[in-house]
mmCIF file of C-alpha atoms in Angstrom:
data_model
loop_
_atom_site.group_PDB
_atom_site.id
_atom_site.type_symbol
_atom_site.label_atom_id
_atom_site.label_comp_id
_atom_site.label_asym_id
_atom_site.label_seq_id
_atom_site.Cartn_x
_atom_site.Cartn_y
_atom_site.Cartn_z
ATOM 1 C CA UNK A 1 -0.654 50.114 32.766
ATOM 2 C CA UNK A 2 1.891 47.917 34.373
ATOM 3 C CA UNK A 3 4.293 48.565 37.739
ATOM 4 C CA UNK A 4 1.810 48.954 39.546
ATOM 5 C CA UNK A 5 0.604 46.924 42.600
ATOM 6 C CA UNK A 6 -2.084 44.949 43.636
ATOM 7 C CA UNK A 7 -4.298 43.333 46.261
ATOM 8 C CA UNK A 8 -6.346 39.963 45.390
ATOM 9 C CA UNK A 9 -8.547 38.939 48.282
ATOM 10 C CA UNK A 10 -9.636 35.353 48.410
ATOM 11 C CA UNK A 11 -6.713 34.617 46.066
ATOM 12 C CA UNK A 12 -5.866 31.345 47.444
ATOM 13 C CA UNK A 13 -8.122 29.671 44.771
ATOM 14 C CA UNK A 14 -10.628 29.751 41.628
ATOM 15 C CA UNK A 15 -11.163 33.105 39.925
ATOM 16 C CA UNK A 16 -8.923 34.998 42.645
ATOM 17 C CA UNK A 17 -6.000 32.629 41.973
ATOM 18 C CA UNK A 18 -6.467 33.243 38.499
ATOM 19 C CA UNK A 19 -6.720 37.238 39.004
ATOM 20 C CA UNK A 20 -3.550 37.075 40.701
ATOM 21 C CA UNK A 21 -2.234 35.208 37.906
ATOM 22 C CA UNK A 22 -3.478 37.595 35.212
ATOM 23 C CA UNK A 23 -2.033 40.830 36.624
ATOM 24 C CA UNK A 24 1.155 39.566 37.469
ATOM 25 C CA UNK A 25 1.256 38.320 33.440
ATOM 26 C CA UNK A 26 0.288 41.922 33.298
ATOM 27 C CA UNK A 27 3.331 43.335 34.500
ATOM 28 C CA UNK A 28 1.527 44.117 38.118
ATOM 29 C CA UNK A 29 2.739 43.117 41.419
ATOM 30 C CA UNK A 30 0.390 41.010 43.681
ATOM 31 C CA UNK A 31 -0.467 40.740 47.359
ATOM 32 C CA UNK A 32 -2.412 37.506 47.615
ATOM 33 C CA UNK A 33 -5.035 36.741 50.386
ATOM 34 C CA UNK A 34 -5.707 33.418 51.927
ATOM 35 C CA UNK A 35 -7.725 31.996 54.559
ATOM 36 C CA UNK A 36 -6.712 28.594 55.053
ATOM 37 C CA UNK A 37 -4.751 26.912 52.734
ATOM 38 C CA UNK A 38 -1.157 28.751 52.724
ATOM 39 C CA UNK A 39 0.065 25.856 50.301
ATOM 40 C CA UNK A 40 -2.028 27.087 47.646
ATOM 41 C CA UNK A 41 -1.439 30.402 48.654
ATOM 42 C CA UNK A 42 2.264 30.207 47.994
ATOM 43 C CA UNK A 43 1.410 28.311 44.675
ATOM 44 C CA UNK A 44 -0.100 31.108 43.419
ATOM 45 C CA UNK A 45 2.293 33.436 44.447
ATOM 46 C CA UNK A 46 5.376 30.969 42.543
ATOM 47 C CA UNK A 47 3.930 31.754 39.556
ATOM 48 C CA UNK A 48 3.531 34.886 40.304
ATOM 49 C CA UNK A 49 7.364 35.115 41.243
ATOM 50 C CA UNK A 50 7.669 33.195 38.220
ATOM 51 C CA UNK A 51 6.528 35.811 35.810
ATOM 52 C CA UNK A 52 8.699 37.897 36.893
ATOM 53 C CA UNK A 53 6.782 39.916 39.639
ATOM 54 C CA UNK A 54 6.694 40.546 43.278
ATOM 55 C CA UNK A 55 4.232 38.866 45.306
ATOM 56 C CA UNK A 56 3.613 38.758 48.823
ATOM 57 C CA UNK A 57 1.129 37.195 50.722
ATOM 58 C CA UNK A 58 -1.135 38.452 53.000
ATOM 59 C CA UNK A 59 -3.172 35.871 55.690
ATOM 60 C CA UNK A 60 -6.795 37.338 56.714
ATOM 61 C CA UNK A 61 -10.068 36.650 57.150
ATOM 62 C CA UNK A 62 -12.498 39.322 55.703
ATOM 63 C CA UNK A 63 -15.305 39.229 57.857
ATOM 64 C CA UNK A 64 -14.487 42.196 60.054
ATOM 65 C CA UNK A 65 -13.271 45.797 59.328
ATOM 66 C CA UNK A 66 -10.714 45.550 61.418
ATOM 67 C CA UNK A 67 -9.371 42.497 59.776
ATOM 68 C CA UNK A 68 -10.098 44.603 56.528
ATOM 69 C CA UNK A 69 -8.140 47.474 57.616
ATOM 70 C CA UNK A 70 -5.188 45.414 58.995
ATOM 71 C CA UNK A 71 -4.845 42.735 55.489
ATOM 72 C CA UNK A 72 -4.512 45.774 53.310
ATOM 73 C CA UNK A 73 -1.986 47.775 55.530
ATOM 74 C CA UNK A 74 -0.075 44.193 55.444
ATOM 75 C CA UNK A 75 -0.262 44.215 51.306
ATOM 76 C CA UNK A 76 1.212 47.966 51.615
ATOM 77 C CA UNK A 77 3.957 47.523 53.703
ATOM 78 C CA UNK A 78 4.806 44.496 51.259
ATOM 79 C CA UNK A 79 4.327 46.082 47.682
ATOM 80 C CA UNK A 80 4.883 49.628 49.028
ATOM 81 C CA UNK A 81 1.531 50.977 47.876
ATOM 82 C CA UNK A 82 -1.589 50.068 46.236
ATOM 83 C CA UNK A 83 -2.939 50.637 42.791
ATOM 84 C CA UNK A 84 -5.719 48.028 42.370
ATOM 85 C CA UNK A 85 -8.254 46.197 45.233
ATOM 86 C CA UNK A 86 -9.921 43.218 43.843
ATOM 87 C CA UNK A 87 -12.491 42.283 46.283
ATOM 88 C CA UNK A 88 -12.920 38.837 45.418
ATOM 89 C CA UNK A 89 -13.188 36.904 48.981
ATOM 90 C CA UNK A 90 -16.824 35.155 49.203
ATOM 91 C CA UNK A 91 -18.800 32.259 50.715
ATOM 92 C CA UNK A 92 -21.965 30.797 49.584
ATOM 93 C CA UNK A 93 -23.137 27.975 51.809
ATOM 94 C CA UNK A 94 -26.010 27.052 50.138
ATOM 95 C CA UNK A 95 -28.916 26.486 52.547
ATOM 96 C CA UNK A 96 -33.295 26.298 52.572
ATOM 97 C CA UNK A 97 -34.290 29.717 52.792
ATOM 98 C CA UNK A 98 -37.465 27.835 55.568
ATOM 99 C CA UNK A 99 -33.997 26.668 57.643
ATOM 100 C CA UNK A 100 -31.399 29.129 57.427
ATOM 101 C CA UNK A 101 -30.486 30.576 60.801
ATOM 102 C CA UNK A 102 -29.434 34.221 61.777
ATOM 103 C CA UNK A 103 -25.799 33.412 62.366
ATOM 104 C CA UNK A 104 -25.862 31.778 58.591
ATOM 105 C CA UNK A 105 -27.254 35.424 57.584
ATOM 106 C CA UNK A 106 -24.907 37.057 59.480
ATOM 107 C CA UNK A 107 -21.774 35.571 58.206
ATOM 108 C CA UNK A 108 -22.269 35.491 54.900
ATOM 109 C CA UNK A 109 -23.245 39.114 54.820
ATOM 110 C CA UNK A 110 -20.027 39.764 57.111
ATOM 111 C CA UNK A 111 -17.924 37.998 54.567
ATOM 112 C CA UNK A 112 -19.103 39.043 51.023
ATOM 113 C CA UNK A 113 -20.748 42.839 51.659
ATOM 114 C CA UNK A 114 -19.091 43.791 54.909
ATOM 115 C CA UNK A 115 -15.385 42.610 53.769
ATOM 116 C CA UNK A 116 -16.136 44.054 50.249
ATOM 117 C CA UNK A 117 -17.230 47.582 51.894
ATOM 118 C CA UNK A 118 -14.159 48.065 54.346
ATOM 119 C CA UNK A 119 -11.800 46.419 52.291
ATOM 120 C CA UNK A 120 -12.236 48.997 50.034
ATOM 121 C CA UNK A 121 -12.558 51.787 52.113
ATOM 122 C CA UNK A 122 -8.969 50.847 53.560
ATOM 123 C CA UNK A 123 -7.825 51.130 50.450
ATOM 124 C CA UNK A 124 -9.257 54.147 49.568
ATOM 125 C CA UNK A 125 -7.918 55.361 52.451
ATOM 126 C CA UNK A 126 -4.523 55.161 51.802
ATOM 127 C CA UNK A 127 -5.424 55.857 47.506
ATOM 128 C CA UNK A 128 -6.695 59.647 48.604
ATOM 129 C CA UNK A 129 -3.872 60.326 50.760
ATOM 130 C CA UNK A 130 -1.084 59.153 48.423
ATOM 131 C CA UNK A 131 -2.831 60.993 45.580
ATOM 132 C CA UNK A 132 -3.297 57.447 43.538
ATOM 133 C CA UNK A 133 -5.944 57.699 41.462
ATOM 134 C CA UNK A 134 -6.681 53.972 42.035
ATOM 135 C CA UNK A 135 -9.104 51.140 41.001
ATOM 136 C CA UNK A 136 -11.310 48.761 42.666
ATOM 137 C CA UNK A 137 -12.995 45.936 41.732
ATOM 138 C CA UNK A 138 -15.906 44.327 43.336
ATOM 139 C CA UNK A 139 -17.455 40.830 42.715
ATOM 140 C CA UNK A 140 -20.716 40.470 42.581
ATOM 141 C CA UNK A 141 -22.373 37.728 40.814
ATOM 142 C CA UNK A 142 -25.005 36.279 37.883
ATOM 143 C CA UNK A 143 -26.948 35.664 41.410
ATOM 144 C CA UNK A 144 -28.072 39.253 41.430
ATOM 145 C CA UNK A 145 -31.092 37.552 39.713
ATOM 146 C CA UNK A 146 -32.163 35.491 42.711
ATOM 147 C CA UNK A 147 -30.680 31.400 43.954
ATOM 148 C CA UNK A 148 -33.066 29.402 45.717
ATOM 149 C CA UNK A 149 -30.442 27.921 48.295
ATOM 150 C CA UNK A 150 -28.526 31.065 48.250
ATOM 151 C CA UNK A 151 -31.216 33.991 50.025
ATOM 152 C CA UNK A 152 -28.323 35.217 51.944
ATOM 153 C CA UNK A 153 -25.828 34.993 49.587
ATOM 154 C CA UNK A 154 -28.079 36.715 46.824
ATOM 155 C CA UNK A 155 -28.504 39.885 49.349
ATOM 156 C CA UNK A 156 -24.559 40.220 49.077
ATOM 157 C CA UNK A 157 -24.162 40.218 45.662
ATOM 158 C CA UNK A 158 -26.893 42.590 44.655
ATOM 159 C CA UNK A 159 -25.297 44.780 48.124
ATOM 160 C CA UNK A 160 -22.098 44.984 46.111
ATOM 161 C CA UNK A 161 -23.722 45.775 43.221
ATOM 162 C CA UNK A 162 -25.275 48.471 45.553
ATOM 163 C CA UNK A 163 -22.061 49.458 47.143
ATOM 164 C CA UNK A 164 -19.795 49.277 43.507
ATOM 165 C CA UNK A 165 -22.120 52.361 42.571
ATOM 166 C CA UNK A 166 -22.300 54.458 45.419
ATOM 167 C CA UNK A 167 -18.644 53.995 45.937
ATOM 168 C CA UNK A 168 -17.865 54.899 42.535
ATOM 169 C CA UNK A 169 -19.633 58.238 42.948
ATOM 170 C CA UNK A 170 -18.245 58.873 46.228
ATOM 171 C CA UNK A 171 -14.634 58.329 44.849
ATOM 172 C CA UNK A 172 -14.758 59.781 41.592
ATOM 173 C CA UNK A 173 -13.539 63.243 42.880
ATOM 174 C CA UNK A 174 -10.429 61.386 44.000
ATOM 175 C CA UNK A 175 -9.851 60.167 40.489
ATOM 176 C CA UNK A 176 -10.576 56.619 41.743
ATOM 177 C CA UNK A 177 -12.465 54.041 39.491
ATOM 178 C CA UNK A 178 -14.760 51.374 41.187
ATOM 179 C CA UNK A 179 -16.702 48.243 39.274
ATOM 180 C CA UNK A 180 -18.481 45.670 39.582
ATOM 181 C CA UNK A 181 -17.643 41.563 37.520
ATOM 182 C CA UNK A 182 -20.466 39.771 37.875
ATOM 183 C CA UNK A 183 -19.766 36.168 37.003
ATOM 184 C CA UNK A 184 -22.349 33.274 35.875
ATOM 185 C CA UNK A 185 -21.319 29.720 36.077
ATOM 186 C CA UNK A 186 -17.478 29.406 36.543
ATOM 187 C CA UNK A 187 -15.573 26.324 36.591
ATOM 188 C CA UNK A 188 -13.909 27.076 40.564
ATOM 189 C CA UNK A 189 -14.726 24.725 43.680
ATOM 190 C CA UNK A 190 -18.167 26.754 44.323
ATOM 191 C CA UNK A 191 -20.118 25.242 42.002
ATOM 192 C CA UNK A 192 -18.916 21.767 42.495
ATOM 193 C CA UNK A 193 -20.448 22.353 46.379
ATOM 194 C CA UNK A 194 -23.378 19.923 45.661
ATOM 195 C CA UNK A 195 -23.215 19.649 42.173
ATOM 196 C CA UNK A 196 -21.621 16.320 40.255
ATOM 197 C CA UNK A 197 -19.404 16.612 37.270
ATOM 198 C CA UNK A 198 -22.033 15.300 35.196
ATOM 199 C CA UNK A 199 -24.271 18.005 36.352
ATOM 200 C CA UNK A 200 -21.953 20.601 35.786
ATOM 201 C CA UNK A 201 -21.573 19.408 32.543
ATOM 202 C CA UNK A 202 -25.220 19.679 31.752
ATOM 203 C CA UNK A 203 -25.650 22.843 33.629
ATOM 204 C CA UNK A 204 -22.695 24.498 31.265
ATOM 205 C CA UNK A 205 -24.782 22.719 28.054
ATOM 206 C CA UNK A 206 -27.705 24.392 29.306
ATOM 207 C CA UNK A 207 -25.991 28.047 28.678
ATOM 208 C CA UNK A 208 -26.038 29.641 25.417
ATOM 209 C CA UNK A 209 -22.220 29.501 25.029
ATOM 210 C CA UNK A 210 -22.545 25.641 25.872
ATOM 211 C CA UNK A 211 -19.800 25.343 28.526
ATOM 212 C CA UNK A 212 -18.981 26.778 32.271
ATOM 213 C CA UNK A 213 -17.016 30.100 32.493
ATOM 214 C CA UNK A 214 -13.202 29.487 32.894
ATOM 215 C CA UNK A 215 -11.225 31.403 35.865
ATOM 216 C CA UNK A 216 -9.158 32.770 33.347
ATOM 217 C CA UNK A 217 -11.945 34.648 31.694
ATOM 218 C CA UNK A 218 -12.613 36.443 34.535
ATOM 219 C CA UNK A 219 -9.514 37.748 35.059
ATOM 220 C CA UNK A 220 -9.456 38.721 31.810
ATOM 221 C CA UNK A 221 -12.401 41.205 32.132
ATOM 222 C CA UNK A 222 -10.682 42.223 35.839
ATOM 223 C CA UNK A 223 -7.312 43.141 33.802
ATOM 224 C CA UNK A 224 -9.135 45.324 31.211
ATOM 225 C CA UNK A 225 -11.095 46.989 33.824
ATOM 226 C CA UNK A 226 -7.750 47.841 36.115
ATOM 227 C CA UNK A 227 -6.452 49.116 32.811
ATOM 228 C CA UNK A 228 -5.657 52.522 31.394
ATOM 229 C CA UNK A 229 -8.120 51.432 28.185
ATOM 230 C CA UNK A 230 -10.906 51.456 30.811
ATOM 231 C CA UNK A 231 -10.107 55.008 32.257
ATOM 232 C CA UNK A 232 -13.423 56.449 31.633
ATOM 233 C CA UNK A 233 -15.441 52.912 32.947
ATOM 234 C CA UNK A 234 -17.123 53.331 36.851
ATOM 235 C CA UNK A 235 -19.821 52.588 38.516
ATOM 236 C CA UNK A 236 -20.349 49.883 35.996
ATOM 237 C CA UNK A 237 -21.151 46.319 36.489
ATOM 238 C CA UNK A 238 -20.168 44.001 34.005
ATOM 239 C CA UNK A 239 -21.821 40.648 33.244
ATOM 240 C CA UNK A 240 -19.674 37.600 31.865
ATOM 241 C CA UNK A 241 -21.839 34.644 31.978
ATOM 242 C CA UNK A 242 -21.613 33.219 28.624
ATOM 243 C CA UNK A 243 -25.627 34.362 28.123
ATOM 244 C CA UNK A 244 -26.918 32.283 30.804
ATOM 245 C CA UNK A 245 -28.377 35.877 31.878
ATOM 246 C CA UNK A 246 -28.704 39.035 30.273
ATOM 247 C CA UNK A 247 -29.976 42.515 32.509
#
């Protein structure tokens, strides 16, 4: 599979950055979506350019479906159409369950299971009406299991897990695939949010791999799972956590 094109949200940094990377290396062409930091955006999409690809990049905040519907009609009119969605845009302030506030709720759910739902629907959208029998990818996370500081932020992830299913049965007549990656411990600014480098350290000993998760793997499994060698793969979600958990 390669030519085809591609829309990374979230892709101004960590495992996004890094699927943008991967799919361009691919032979794919790559909208990438930032939030704030158009520097690193347009990093990202010089390598991109680099490998020999077309990138474009697409400003937009997730959080609403309008802004959902509006960030993937700006990736078409750039690539032309869209083979992939890689719904990668999250948030996880970490907060006490005892003090976390509705409007804490509220946007985190908005972000990471709102954005992820009508994100894809745009996409699928335009997939059923150009006949492209498509692929998207959610991310959900090794948090599925349950994070003390993250109540919120667990309710997304095991939404998406939720929503990768449902979606994939409810798109499967249109010849369009939909997963789920699930990452563990991953070596991207999230983790570092409270955590010391010492402590990640210890925290990647602790796994049975020994180390954090590398950005790079992810987009690994992402690339596969866009592939043709994953044709008959959906409604699947896929843990890469170097053991740390195993469903």
């Amino acid at each position: 599979m390669t030519d085809r094109s591609v829309l990374v949200t979230g892709a101004q940094q960590g495992i996004g950055a890094a699927a943008a990377r991967a799919f361009a290396a691919a032979g794919h062409d790559v909208a990438v979506n930032w939030l704030d930091d158009r520097a690193a955006a347009e990093a990202v999409a010089a390598d991109i350019v680099a490998l020999g690809r077309k990138a474009v990049l697409v400003q937009g905040d997730v959080g609403t479906a309008a802004a959902c519907a509006a960030l993937v009609e700006s990736a078409i009119a750039g690539l032309g159409r869209l083979d992939v969605l890689v719904n990668n845009a999250g948030i996880y302030p970490r907060v006490d369950f005892l003090a976390m506030t509705e409007a804490e709720w509220d946007r985190v759910l908005d972000v990471n299971l709102k954005g992820s739902a009508f994100c894809a629907q745009a996409a699928a959208r335009h997939m059923v009406a150009e006949g492209t029998k498509g692929v998207i990818l959610n991310l959900a996370s090794a948090a599925v299991r349950g994070a003390p500081l993250g109540v919120h932020y667990s309710a997304t992830k095991n939404g998406v897990v939720g929503i990768t299913r449902s979606m994939a049965l409810a798109l499967a007549p249109h010849g369009i695939r939909v997963n789920a990656v699930a990452p563990g411990l991953t070596d991207t600014a999230q983790p570092r949010y409270g955590n010391t480098d010492a402590e990640l350290l210890e925290m990647g000993k602790a796994l049975p791999l020994g180390r954090m998760g590398r950005p790079e793997e992810i987009a690994g499994l992402m690339t596969w799972l866009a592939s043709d060698a994953a044709s008959w793969v959906t409604g699947q979600v896929y843990h890469i956590n170097g053991g740390g958990y195993l469903p």
